[in-house]
Short mmCIF file of C-alpha atoms and ligand atoms in Angstrom, two decimals:
data_model
loop_
_atom_site.label_atom_id
_atom_site.label_comp_id
_atom_site.label_asym_id
_atom_site.label_seq_id
_atom_site.Cartn_x
_atom_site.Cartn_y
_atom_site.Cartn_z
CA MET A 1 -17.79 22.26 24.29
CA ASP A 2 -19.53 18.98 23.65
CA ILE A 3 -17.48 15.69 24.70
CA LEU A 4 -16.52 14.70 21.19
CA LYS A 5 -15.34 18.23 20.22
CA GLN A 6 -13.51 18.39 23.72
CA LYS A 7 -11.67 15.06 22.84
CA PHE A 8 -11.16 16.05 19.20
CA ALA A 9 -9.68 19.44 20.16
CA GLU A 10 -7.09 18.02 22.53
CA LYS A 11 -6.07 15.40 19.81
CA ALA A 12 -6.02 17.70 17.18
CA LEU A 13 -4.15 20.60 18.81
CA ALA A 14 -1.39 17.92 19.75
CA LEU A 15 -1.06 16.61 16.29
CA PHE A 16 -0.87 20.09 14.90
CA GLN A 17 2.13 20.81 17.00
CA GLU A 18 3.65 17.63 16.24
CA ASN A 19 3.21 18.16 12.46
CA LYS A 20 4.67 21.54 12.67
CA GLU A 21 7.96 20.20 14.27
CA LEU A 22 8.00 17.11 11.64
CA LEU A 23 7.59 19.66 8.75
CA LYS A 24 10.32 22.09 10.16
CA ASN A 25 12.80 18.94 10.59
CA HIS A 26 11.83 16.67 7.88
CA GLY A 27 9.89 18.60 5.38
CA HIS A 28 12.38 18.32 2.37
CA VAL A 29 12.42 14.39 2.59
CA LYS A 30 11.18 12.68 -0.35
CA LEU A 31 8.22 10.25 0.14
CA CYS A 32 8.37 8.82 -3.44
CA ASP A 33 9.38 9.64 -6.74
CA VAL A 34 6.70 10.21 -9.63
CA THR A 35 6.94 8.22 -13.06
CA ILE A 36 5.68 9.40 -16.46
CA ASP A 37 3.26 6.24 -16.12
CA GLN A 38 1.82 7.53 -12.82
CA ALA A 39 1.27 10.84 -14.36
CA PHE A 40 -0.63 9.69 -17.24
CA LYS A 41 -2.38 6.72 -15.57
CA GLY A 42 -4.42 8.03 -12.63
CA MET A 43 -1.57 8.97 -10.15
CA ARG A 44 -1.57 5.56 -8.76
CA ASP A 45 0.51 5.09 -5.50
CA ILE A 46 1.88 8.67 -5.49
CA LYS A 47 2.11 9.51 -1.66
CA CYS A 48 1.02 13.13 -1.73
CA MET A 49 -1.93 13.62 0.73
CA ILE A 50 -2.42 13.26 4.53
CA TRP A 51 -5.56 11.54 5.77
CA GLU A 52 -6.17 10.64 9.17
CA PRO A 53 -9.27 8.38 9.53
CA SER A 54 -8.27 5.49 7.66
CA GLU A 55 -5.28 3.73 5.66
CA LEU A 56 -5.51 1.10 2.96
CA ASP A 57 -3.01 -1.77 2.43
CA ALA A 58 -3.04 -3.61 -0.98
CA ASN A 59 -3.17 -6.97 0.62
CA GLU A 60 -4.80 -6.56 3.95
CA GLY A 61 -7.39 -4.05 2.91
CA ILE A 62 -8.73 -1.05 4.83
CA ARG A 63 -7.88 -0.16 8.47
CA TYR A 64 -9.76 2.30 10.32
CA ARG A 65 -7.37 4.13 12.86
CA GLY A 66 -5.43 0.72 12.80
CA TYR A 67 -8.48 -1.50 13.12
CA SER A 68 -9.39 -3.93 10.54
CA ILE A 69 -13.16 -4.52 9.46
CA ASN A 70 -12.98 -7.86 11.41
CA GLN A 71 -11.61 -6.07 14.51
CA LEU A 72 -14.28 -3.54 14.14
CA ARG A 73 -17.13 -5.75 13.97
CA SER A 74 -16.11 -7.28 17.21
CA SER A 75 -15.00 -4.27 19.17
CA LEU A 76 -17.15 -1.31 18.28
CA PRO A 77 -20.27 -0.78 20.54
CA ARG A 78 -23.66 -2.26 19.52
CA VAL A 79 -27.15 -1.67 20.16
CA PRO A 80 -28.79 -4.01 22.88
CA ASN A 81 -28.68 -7.35 21.26
CA GLY A 82 -27.28 -6.05 18.30
CA LYS A 83 -25.17 -8.30 16.07
CA GLU A 84 -23.25 -5.47 14.17
CA PRO A 85 -21.48 -2.34 15.18
CA MET A 86 -23.13 1.07 15.36
CA PRO A 87 -21.59 3.47 12.71
CA GLU A 88 -21.89 6.21 15.42
CA GLY A 89 -18.92 4.44 17.17
CA LEU A 90 -16.99 4.33 14.08
CA PHE A 91 -17.32 8.00 13.60
CA TRP A 92 -16.13 8.47 17.15
CA LEU A 93 -13.14 6.30 16.42
CA MET A 94 -12.27 8.19 13.16
CA MET A 95 -12.55 11.64 14.82
CA THR A 96 -10.51 10.66 17.89
CA GLY A 97 -8.45 7.53 17.00
CA ASP A 98 -9.81 5.80 20.17
CA LEU A 99 -12.52 3.21 20.48
CA PRO A 100 -15.34 4.59 21.94
CA THR A 101 -17.35 3.39 25.07
CA THR A 102 -20.90 2.26 24.52
CA GLU A 103 -21.95 5.64 26.19
CA GLU A 104 -19.79 7.52 23.88
CA ALA A 105 -21.38 5.91 20.71
CA TYR A 106 -24.80 6.44 22.08
CA TRP A 107 -23.83 10.30 22.75
CA VAL A 108 -23.08 10.54 19.08
CA SER A 109 -26.51 8.74 18.31
CA GLU A 110 -28.48 11.10 20.63
CA GLU A 111 -26.52 14.27 19.34
CA TRP A 112 -27.34 13.21 15.65
CA LYS A 113 -30.97 12.95 16.63
CA LYS A 114 -31.08 16.52 17.93
CA ARG A 115 -29.75 17.68 14.72
CA ALA A 116 -31.78 15.58 12.35
CA ASP A 117 -34.56 17.86 11.29
CA VAL A 118 -34.46 18.67 7.61
CA PRO A 119 -35.52 22.04 6.32
CA LYS A 120 -38.71 22.26 4.46
CA HIS A 121 -37.09 23.74 1.36
CA VAL A 122 -34.93 20.58 1.05
CA PHE A 123 -38.02 18.45 0.33
CA ASP A 124 -39.55 21.25 -1.78
CA MET A 125 -36.32 21.12 -3.90
CA LEU A 126 -36.69 17.38 -4.38
CA GLU A 127 -40.40 17.65 -5.23
CA SER A 128 -39.63 19.89 -8.16
CA MET A 129 -37.44 17.04 -9.72
CA PRO A 130 -38.87 14.41 -11.85
CA THR A 131 -39.39 11.19 -9.73
CA ASN A 132 -37.32 9.28 -12.31
CA THR A 133 -34.28 11.67 -11.66
CA HIS A 134 -31.40 9.25 -10.69
CA PRO A 135 -31.38 9.04 -6.89
CA MET A 136 -27.64 9.94 -6.73
CA THR A 137 -28.47 13.22 -8.54
CA GLN A 138 -31.24 14.01 -6.01
CA PHE A 139 -28.96 13.20 -3.02
CA SER A 140 -26.25 15.34 -4.36
CA MET A 141 -28.69 18.21 -5.01
CA ALA A 142 -30.34 17.71 -1.61
CA ILE A 143 -27.04 17.95 0.10
CA LEU A 144 -26.19 21.02 -1.73
CA SER A 145 -29.55 22.68 -1.01
CA LEU A 146 -28.81 22.26 2.70
CA GLN A 147 -25.85 24.86 2.12
CA THR A 148 -28.22 27.61 3.12
CA ASP A 149 -27.61 26.56 6.76
CA SER A 150 -23.79 26.37 6.73
CA ILE A 151 -22.12 27.80 9.89
CA PHE A 152 -18.79 27.50 8.24
CA ALA A 153 -19.86 29.87 5.30
CA LYS A 154 -21.55 32.27 7.78
CA LYS A 155 -18.62 32.61 10.04
CA TYR A 156 -16.19 32.88 7.22
CA ASP A 157 -18.29 35.87 5.93
CA GLU A 158 -18.10 37.24 9.63
CA GLY A 159 -14.31 36.89 9.48
CA MET A 160 -13.44 33.89 11.75
CA GLY A 161 -9.90 33.29 12.21
CA LYS A 162 -8.08 30.29 10.90
CA ASP A 163 -7.97 28.36 14.27
CA GLU A 164 -11.88 28.59 14.30
CA TYR A 165 -12.26 26.90 10.91
CA TRP A 166 -12.36 23.22 12.44
CA ASP A 167 -15.11 24.19 14.97
CA ALA A 168 -17.45 25.46 12.30
CA TYR A 169 -16.70 22.60 9.95
CA TYR A 170 -17.56 20.20 12.88
CA GLU A 171 -20.85 21.84 13.50
CA ASP A 172 -21.84 21.62 9.99
CA SER A 173 -20.68 18.12 9.51
CA MET A 174 -22.42 16.86 12.59
CA ASN A 175 -25.69 18.67 11.21
CA LEU A 176 -25.13 17.18 7.76
CA ILE A 177 -24.48 13.51 8.84
CA ALA A 178 -27.46 13.85 11.26
CA LYS A 179 -29.81 14.62 8.23
CA LEU A 180 -28.72 12.30 5.82
CA PRO A 181 -30.89 9.21 6.63
CA ARG A 182 -33.98 11.26 6.47
CA ILE A 183 -33.05 12.86 3.29
CA ALA A 184 -31.86 9.53 1.63
CA ALA A 185 -35.01 7.56 2.70
CA TYR A 186 -37.18 10.46 1.52
CA ILE A 187 -35.51 10.10 -1.98
CA TYR A 188 -36.21 6.34 -1.68
CA ARG A 189 -39.92 6.70 -0.88
CA ARG A 190 -40.73 9.40 -3.47
CA SER A 191 -38.79 7.67 -6.10
CA PHE A 192 -40.17 3.93 -5.55
CA HIS A 193 -42.90 3.98 -3.13
CA ASN A 194 -45.23 6.79 -4.49
CA GLY A 195 -44.13 9.27 -1.84
CA ASN A 196 -45.61 7.26 0.92
CA HIS A 197 -42.99 8.49 3.50
CA ILE A 198 -42.40 6.66 6.93
CA ALA A 199 -41.67 9.13 9.90
CA PRO A 200 -38.49 8.82 11.69
CA ASN A 201 -38.51 6.66 14.95
CA PRO A 202 -36.60 8.54 17.38
CA SER A 203 -36.16 5.63 19.71
CA LEU A 204 -33.73 4.02 16.93
CA ASP A 205 -30.11 4.61 16.33
CA TRP A 206 -28.79 6.41 13.15
CA GLY A 207 -28.58 3.05 11.00
CA GLY A 208 -31.48 1.36 12.40
CA ASN A 209 -33.67 4.51 11.98
CA TYR A 210 -32.48 4.83 8.26
CA ALA A 211 -33.51 1.23 7.83
CA HIS A 212 -36.93 1.79 9.26
CA MET A 213 -37.65 4.94 7.23
CA LEU A 214 -36.58 2.97 3.98
CA GLY A 215 -39.48 0.82 5.01
CA ASN A 216 -38.80 -2.08 2.32
CA SER A 217 -38.49 -4.66 4.98
CA ASP A 218 -39.98 -5.46 8.40
CA ASP A 219 -37.27 -8.07 9.19
CA PRO A 220 -35.14 -6.73 12.02
CA MET A 221 -32.10 -8.05 10.30
CA PHE A 222 -32.39 -5.43 7.70
CA GLN A 223 -31.62 -2.97 10.45
CA THR A 224 -28.78 -5.12 11.23
CA LEU A 225 -27.50 -5.22 7.69
CA MET A 226 -27.69 -1.39 7.40
CA ARG A 227 -25.46 -1.12 10.53
CA LEU A 228 -22.77 -3.30 8.97
CA TYR A 229 -23.30 -1.60 5.59
CA LEU A 230 -22.79 1.83 6.94
CA THR A 231 -19.64 0.78 8.90
CA ILE A 232 -17.73 -0.88 6.14
CA HIS A 233 -18.45 1.72 3.33
CA ALA A 234 -17.56 4.74 5.45
CA ASP A 235 -13.75 5.26 4.32
CA HIS A 236 -11.18 3.96 2.18
CA GLU A 237 -8.34 6.31 2.83
CA GLY A 238 -8.18 9.49 1.05
CA GLY A 239 -7.14 8.77 -2.53
CA ASN A 240 -10.22 7.27 -3.79
CA ALA A 241 -12.32 9.40 -6.03
CA SER A 242 -15.35 10.33 -3.43
CA ALA A 243 -12.93 11.07 -0.75
CA HIS A 244 -10.44 12.79 -2.75
CA ALA A 245 -13.36 14.91 -4.38
CA THR A 246 -14.57 15.85 -1.05
CA HIS A 247 -11.08 16.78 0.14
CA LEU A 248 -10.11 18.93 -2.84
CA VAL A 249 -13.25 20.94 -2.74
CA GLY A 250 -12.95 21.55 1.02
CA SER A 251 -9.51 22.62 0.67
CA THR A 252 -10.69 25.76 -1.19
CA LEU A 253 -12.62 26.45 2.14
CA SER A 254 -15.89 25.52 0.55
CA ASP A 255 -18.02 24.29 3.34
CA PRO A 256 -18.93 20.82 4.00
CA TYR A 257 -22.10 20.96 2.00
CA TYR A 258 -20.28 21.88 -1.16
CA SER A 259 -17.51 19.41 -0.52
CA LEU A 260 -19.74 16.34 0.34
CA SER A 261 -22.02 17.10 -2.81
CA ALA A 262 -18.79 17.05 -4.90
CA GLY A 263 -17.77 13.75 -3.30
CA ILE A 264 -21.27 12.25 -3.95
CA ASN A 265 -20.89 13.22 -7.63
CA ALA A 266 -17.66 11.27 -7.77
CA LEU A 267 -19.23 8.27 -6.08
CA ALA A 268 -21.87 8.11 -8.89
CA GLY A 269 -19.59 7.06 -11.32
CA PRO A 270 -19.61 3.34 -12.70
CA LEU A 271 -15.95 2.76 -11.91
CA HIS A 272 -16.49 3.73 -8.30
CA GLY A 273 -19.60 3.53 -6.08
CA LEU A 274 -22.15 3.01 -8.86
CA ALA A 275 -20.68 -0.37 -9.51
CA ASN A 276 -22.90 -1.55 -6.75
CA GLN A 277 -25.96 -0.93 -9.02
CA GLU A 278 -23.98 -2.17 -12.21
CA VAL A 279 -23.37 -5.49 -10.36
CA ILE A 280 -27.04 -6.34 -9.67
CA LYS A 281 -28.02 -5.00 -13.07
CA TRP A 282 -25.45 -7.32 -14.61
CA ILE A 283 -26.54 -10.21 -12.77
CA LEU A 284 -30.15 -9.68 -13.41
CA GLU A 285 -29.48 -9.35 -17.13
CA MET A 286 -27.56 -12.40 -17.09
CA ILE A 287 -30.50 -14.41 -15.10
CA GLU A 288 -32.97 -12.87 -17.78
CA GLU A 289 -30.66 -13.83 -20.94
CA LEU A 290 -29.89 -17.42 -19.54
CA GLY A 291 -33.65 -18.04 -18.45
CA THR A 292 -32.41 -19.45 -14.92
CA ASN A 293 -31.26 -18.19 -11.60
CA THR A 294 -29.18 -21.32 -11.19
CA PRO A 295 -26.92 -21.16 -14.02
CA THR A 296 -24.04 -23.86 -14.78
CA ASN A 297 -20.37 -22.69 -14.43
CA ASP A 298 -19.97 -22.92 -18.34
CA GLU A 299 -22.93 -20.54 -18.61
CA LEU A 300 -21.51 -17.99 -16.13
CA SER A 301 -18.30 -18.18 -17.95
CA ASP A 302 -19.80 -17.59 -21.18
CA TYR A 303 -21.68 -14.64 -20.14
CA ILE A 304 -18.45 -13.15 -18.35
CA ASN A 305 -16.67 -13.62 -21.65
CA ARG A 306 -19.39 -12.13 -23.62
CA THR A 307 -19.32 -9.08 -21.24
CA LEU A 308 -15.64 -8.66 -21.87
CA SER A 309 -15.94 -9.17 -25.58
CA GLU A 310 -18.24 -6.15 -25.69
CA GLY A 311 -15.56 -3.89 -24.25
CA LYS A 312 -17.08 -3.61 -20.88
CA VAL A 313 -15.67 -4.37 -17.36
CA ILE A 314 -16.88 -7.10 -15.09
CA PRO A 315 -18.52 -4.89 -12.32
CA GLY A 316 -17.64 -5.43 -8.72
CA TYR A 317 -14.15 -6.85 -9.60
CA GLY A 318 -10.62 -5.19 -9.73
CA HIS A 319 -9.40 -2.30 -7.66
CA ALA A 320 -6.85 0.44 -8.18
CA VAL A 321 -5.22 -0.35 -4.94
CA LEU A 322 -6.29 -3.74 -3.40
CA ARG A 323 -4.62 -6.85 -4.72
CA GLN A 324 -6.48 -9.46 -2.59
CA PRO A 325 -10.31 -10.07 -2.03
CA ASP A 326 -11.64 -7.00 -0.50
CA PRO A 327 -12.28 -7.54 3.42
CA ARG A 328 -15.56 -5.46 3.07
CA TYR A 329 -16.79 -8.25 0.33
CA ILE A 330 -15.55 -11.00 2.97
CA ALA A 331 -17.71 -9.27 5.95
CA GLN A 332 -20.63 -9.21 3.78
CA ARG A 333 -20.33 -12.63 2.78
CA HIS A 334 -19.95 -13.67 6.39
CA PHE A 335 -23.03 -11.96 7.21
CA ALA A 336 -25.01 -13.73 4.41
CA GLU A 337 -23.42 -17.18 5.40
CA GLU A 338 -24.78 -16.62 8.87
CA TYR A 339 -28.14 -15.01 8.19
CA ILE A 340 -29.23 -15.58 4.70
CA LYS A 341 -29.52 -19.22 3.67
CA ASP A 342 -30.32 -20.44 -0.01
CA ASP A 343 -30.73 -17.05 -1.71
CA PRO A 344 -30.24 -17.54 -5.41
CA ILE A 345 -28.70 -14.20 -6.14
CA VAL A 346 -26.39 -14.57 -3.10
CA ASN A 347 -25.35 -18.08 -4.46
CA ILE A 348 -24.61 -16.55 -7.88
CA VAL A 349 -22.38 -13.89 -6.29
CA TRP A 350 -20.49 -16.55 -4.41
CA ARG A 351 -20.10 -18.70 -7.55
CA LEU A 352 -18.86 -15.77 -9.49
CA PHE A 353 -15.97 -15.45 -6.81
CA THR A 354 -14.40 -18.72 -8.29
CA ILE A 355 -15.37 -17.96 -11.99
CA VAL A 356 -14.44 -14.36 -12.64
CA PRO A 357 -10.73 -14.25 -11.26
CA PRO A 358 -9.27 -16.83 -13.42
CA ILE A 359 -10.90 -15.33 -16.48
CA LEU A 360 -9.69 -11.86 -15.65
CA GLN A 361 -6.26 -13.17 -14.93
CA ASP A 362 -6.06 -14.73 -18.24
CA LEU A 363 -6.61 -11.24 -19.83
CA GLY A 364 -2.96 -10.57 -18.64
CA LYS A 365 -3.58 -6.84 -17.79
CA VAL A 366 -6.02 -6.78 -14.86
CA LYS A 367 -3.96 -6.08 -11.61
CA ASN A 368 -6.37 -7.33 -9.16
CA PRO A 369 -8.87 -10.12 -10.32
CA TRP A 370 -10.64 -10.29 -7.05
CA PRO A 371 -14.02 -8.91 -5.85
CA ASN A 372 -14.35 -5.38 -4.36
CA VAL A 373 -16.96 -4.24 -1.84
CA ASP A 374 -19.51 -3.74 -4.61
CA ALA A 375 -19.77 -7.34 -5.70
CA HIS A 376 -21.82 -8.40 -2.83
CA SER A 377 -23.83 -5.52 -1.37
CA GLY A 378 -26.58 -5.57 -3.94
CA ALA A 379 -27.32 -9.26 -3.39
CA LEU A 380 -27.88 -8.54 0.44
CA LEU A 381 -30.12 -5.61 -0.26
CA MET A 382 -32.20 -7.62 -2.74
CA HIS A 383 -32.67 -10.45 -0.09
CA TYR A 384 -34.37 -7.76 2.22
CA GLY A 385 -36.74 -6.74 -0.49
CA MET A 386 -34.76 -3.67 -1.76
CA ASN A 387 -34.81 -4.26 -5.61
CA GLU A 388 -34.48 -0.77 -6.80
CA PHE A 389 -30.78 -1.00 -7.75
CA SER A 390 -30.49 2.68 -8.96
CA TYR A 391 -30.83 3.51 -5.36
CA TYR A 392 -27.89 1.48 -4.00
CA THR A 393 -25.16 4.19 -4.40
CA VAL A 394 -27.02 6.44 -2.19
CA LEU A 395 -26.64 3.97 0.58
CA PHE A 396 -23.05 3.91 -0.11
CA GLY A 397 -23.08 7.77 0.09
CA VAL A 398 -24.67 8.05 3.49
CA SER A 399 -22.03 5.97 4.92
CA ARG A 400 -19.20 7.43 2.99
CA ALA A 401 -20.11 10.82 4.56
CA LEU A 402 -18.74 9.69 7.69
CA GLY A 403 -15.30 9.30 6.64
CA VAL A 404 -14.81 12.11 4.37
CA LEU A 405 -16.42 14.47 6.66
CA ALA A 406 -14.32 13.26 9.79
CA ALA A 407 -11.29 13.83 7.48
CA GLY A 408 -12.72 17.23 6.50
CA ILE A 409 -12.68 18.30 10.28
CA TRP A 410 -9.30 17.04 10.44
CA SER A 411 -7.84 18.86 7.49
CA ARG A 412 -9.20 22.18 8.69
CA ALA A 413 -7.95 21.43 12.43
CA LEU A 414 -4.34 20.71 10.93
CA GLY A 415 -4.42 23.80 8.82
CA MET A 416 -4.27 21.95 5.51
CA PRO A 417 -3.83 24.46 2.56
CA LEU A 418 -5.48 24.62 -0.83
CA GLU A 419 -4.77 21.71 -2.69
CA ARG A 420 -3.03 22.33 -6.05
CA PRO A 421 -0.93 19.58 -7.72
CA LYS A 422 1.19 20.45 -10.95
CA SER A 423 -0.03 19.24 -14.32
CA MET A 424 1.96 19.00 -17.68
CA THR A 425 1.02 18.75 -21.33
CA SER A 426 1.98 15.76 -23.33
CA LYS A 427 4.35 18.10 -25.24
CA ALA A 428 5.95 19.39 -21.93
CA VAL A 429 6.58 15.54 -21.13
CA LYS A 430 8.26 14.99 -24.52
CA LYS A 431 10.38 18.16 -24.15
CA PHE A 432 11.38 16.95 -20.68
CA LEU A 433 12.59 13.66 -22.20
CA GLU A 434 14.55 15.43 -24.98
CA ASP A 435 16.12 17.61 -22.39
CA LYS A 436 17.07 14.72 -20.26
CA ALA A 437 18.40 12.66 -23.13
CA ALA A 438 20.63 15.63 -24.17
CA ALA A 439 21.91 16.29 -20.55
CA ASP A 440 22.63 12.41 -20.20
CA ALA A 441 24.45 12.44 -23.61
CA LEU A 442 26.64 15.48 -22.50
CA LYS A 443 27.49 14.01 -19.17
CA GLN A 444 28.65 10.68 -20.91
CA SER A 445 30.82 12.58 -23.47
CA SER A 446 32.50 14.62 -20.91
N1 CMX B 501 -13.32 -6.13 -15.78
C1 CMX B 501 -12.53 -6.02 -17.02
N2 CMX B 501 -11.41 -5.22 -17.12
C2 CMX B 501 -10.82 -4.93 -15.96
C3 CMX B 501 -11.50 -4.93 -14.78
C4 CMX B 501 -12.70 -5.57 -14.69
N3 CMX B 501 -13.22 -5.66 -13.46
N4 CMX B 501 -10.68 -4.35 -13.90
C5 CMX B 501 -9.59 -3.85 -14.48
N5 CMX B 501 -9.92 -4.23 -15.85
C6 CMX B 501 -8.97 -3.68 -16.94
C7 CMX B 501 -8.85 -2.21 -16.90
O1 CMX B 501 -10.14 -1.72 -17.54
C8 CMX B 501 -7.73 -1.85 -17.63
O2 CMX B 501 -7.93 -2.11 -19.14
P1 CMX B 501 -7.12 -0.96 -20.22
O3 CMX B 501 -5.60 -1.29 -20.08
O4 CMX B 501 -7.46 -1.79 -21.53
O5 CMX B 501 -7.65 0.28 -20.02
C9 CMX B 501 -6.77 -2.97 -17.17
O6 CMX B 501 -7.61 -4.01 -16.81
C10 CMX B 501 -5.76 -2.59 -15.99
O7 CMX B 501 -6.67 -1.83 -15.00
P2 CMX B 501 -6.04 -2.14 -13.52
O8 CMX B 501 -4.75 -1.41 -13.39
O9 CMX B 501 -6.14 -3.51 -13.07
O10 CMX B 501 -7.28 -1.29 -12.70
P3 CMX B 501 -7.51 0.20 -12.54
O11 CMX B 501 -6.78 0.75 -11.28
O12 CMX B 501 -7.08 0.98 -13.79
O13 CMX B 501 -9.15 0.35 -12.40
C11 CMX B 501 -11.18 -0.27 -11.46
C12 CMX B 501 -9.80 -0.07 -11.21
C13 CMX B 501 -11.90 -0.56 -10.22
C14 CMX B 501 -11.70 1.00 -12.08
C15 CMX B 501 -11.22 -1.35 -12.45
O14 CMX B 501 -10.68 -2.58 -11.79
C16 CMX B 501 -12.84 -1.66 -12.74
O15 CMX B 501 -13.18 -1.01 -13.71
N6 CMX B 501 -13.64 -2.51 -12.16
C17 CMX B 501 -15.12 -2.68 -12.45
C18 CMX B 501 -15.79 -1.44 -11.75
C19 CMX B 501 -16.01 -1.57 -10.38
O16 CMX B 501 -16.20 -2.70 -9.62
N7 CMX B 501 -15.53 -0.44 -9.52
C20 CMX B 501 -15.74 -0.43 -8.21
C21 CMX B 501 -14.51 -0.26 -7.40
C22 CMX B 501 -14.84 -0.10 -5.76
C23 CMX B 501 -15.30 1.30 -5.62
O17 CMX B 501 -14.58 2.26 -5.78
O18 CMX B 501 -16.64 1.19 -5.02
#
């Protein structure tokens, strides 16, 4: 058994036993009540799901196994002379709950290199699609086309027992994560660089090699940015749409390929991951419309108000859970403050931070007027020459795979059942209220 699997097995078995006791003694205790508002309005704040790799606090932001983004940036292993964490180390942390040593992070890196070969039929499938197919469509289809190699599906077919699920899920997940940079870079090069592909560099780590295969920048800082990017987008607890979609599909015992492909489809929505392309599109349209990349504050305010008056949202702002500026935004801003000086788009992003929130606040309905992760990422990518914004969400997806697949392995190890919440019709809600009013009246009269 490999070292990560060994460590995971020890932790997972212990938690499985603990949870068994917890459910036996406290399974009937209520975690929260559900209001009609919550049922109609996207199930906000309903605590009804277990997710091990990370937890989101509305004010502090995301913590992976208890570590904030800032703590991870200083504590996770790095490549020699590296300035940002290796995503490999984050995966180890999400899987085991323990910060890895540098050797352990490198072990993950080497393991993924061994598993990185992509079967030819995946490239053939991509080549059958028009090159102007949205990169997220290509990405989801490529992930699904790898399902031919699913160990979980094969073993299930052969009758594997429940206690073996997590092992097969682990193998598929490791294989899938290992192949994602090659597939994602292939999609980028076929869509935007006439199919001039760049061979992987086996001496590089997972994030560095992805940056190398994208090939849009010779600046070594682009590799550094990729490591940061792939670390901060990896997970955002279980309730967000991409994580929840992956989790839901996995709960049917669909294998990791089906599950991640579903999660990527959820990420492709403009209210979720696609917001990173929408932000830059919106900023570039503004520059075009105003005829300047150094707009005045009044010009920025007018543009924001025009967007709102057209019934559109301001992309990159607001969040379903967060109520403060997103620490993932702040981390990217710190990166830019340190390494990127005087970039006009970065400057616009920073100025929007002061101008958008009061305007959103004045609407009187927006619960969080602050920027989220997507408000900053595109400006950094553009700085390093990656101008093709329809590709941006693929980068998010490569990173998100780390968290949702780690969570998937945990779900199988903890014996999570089929997810099946109860729905109601609007009519049934009205009937419920009528019955409740009648029962209350009866109680009062007696
Ligand atoms: N611009 C304009 N209006 C906004 C807004 C924004 N950035 N954020 C919220 N609102 C509006 C909502 O559309 C809603 O309006 P209606 O009542 O008329 O429908 C109202 O304010 C209340 O919404 P909320 O409770 O504050 O926010 P939700 O939890 O419903 O939605 C989110 C959260 C992210 C979908 C929303 O803030 C939004 O659309 N933001 C812009 C898109 C974006 O950046 N998405 C990326 C999120 C991060 C990620 O997943 O990657």
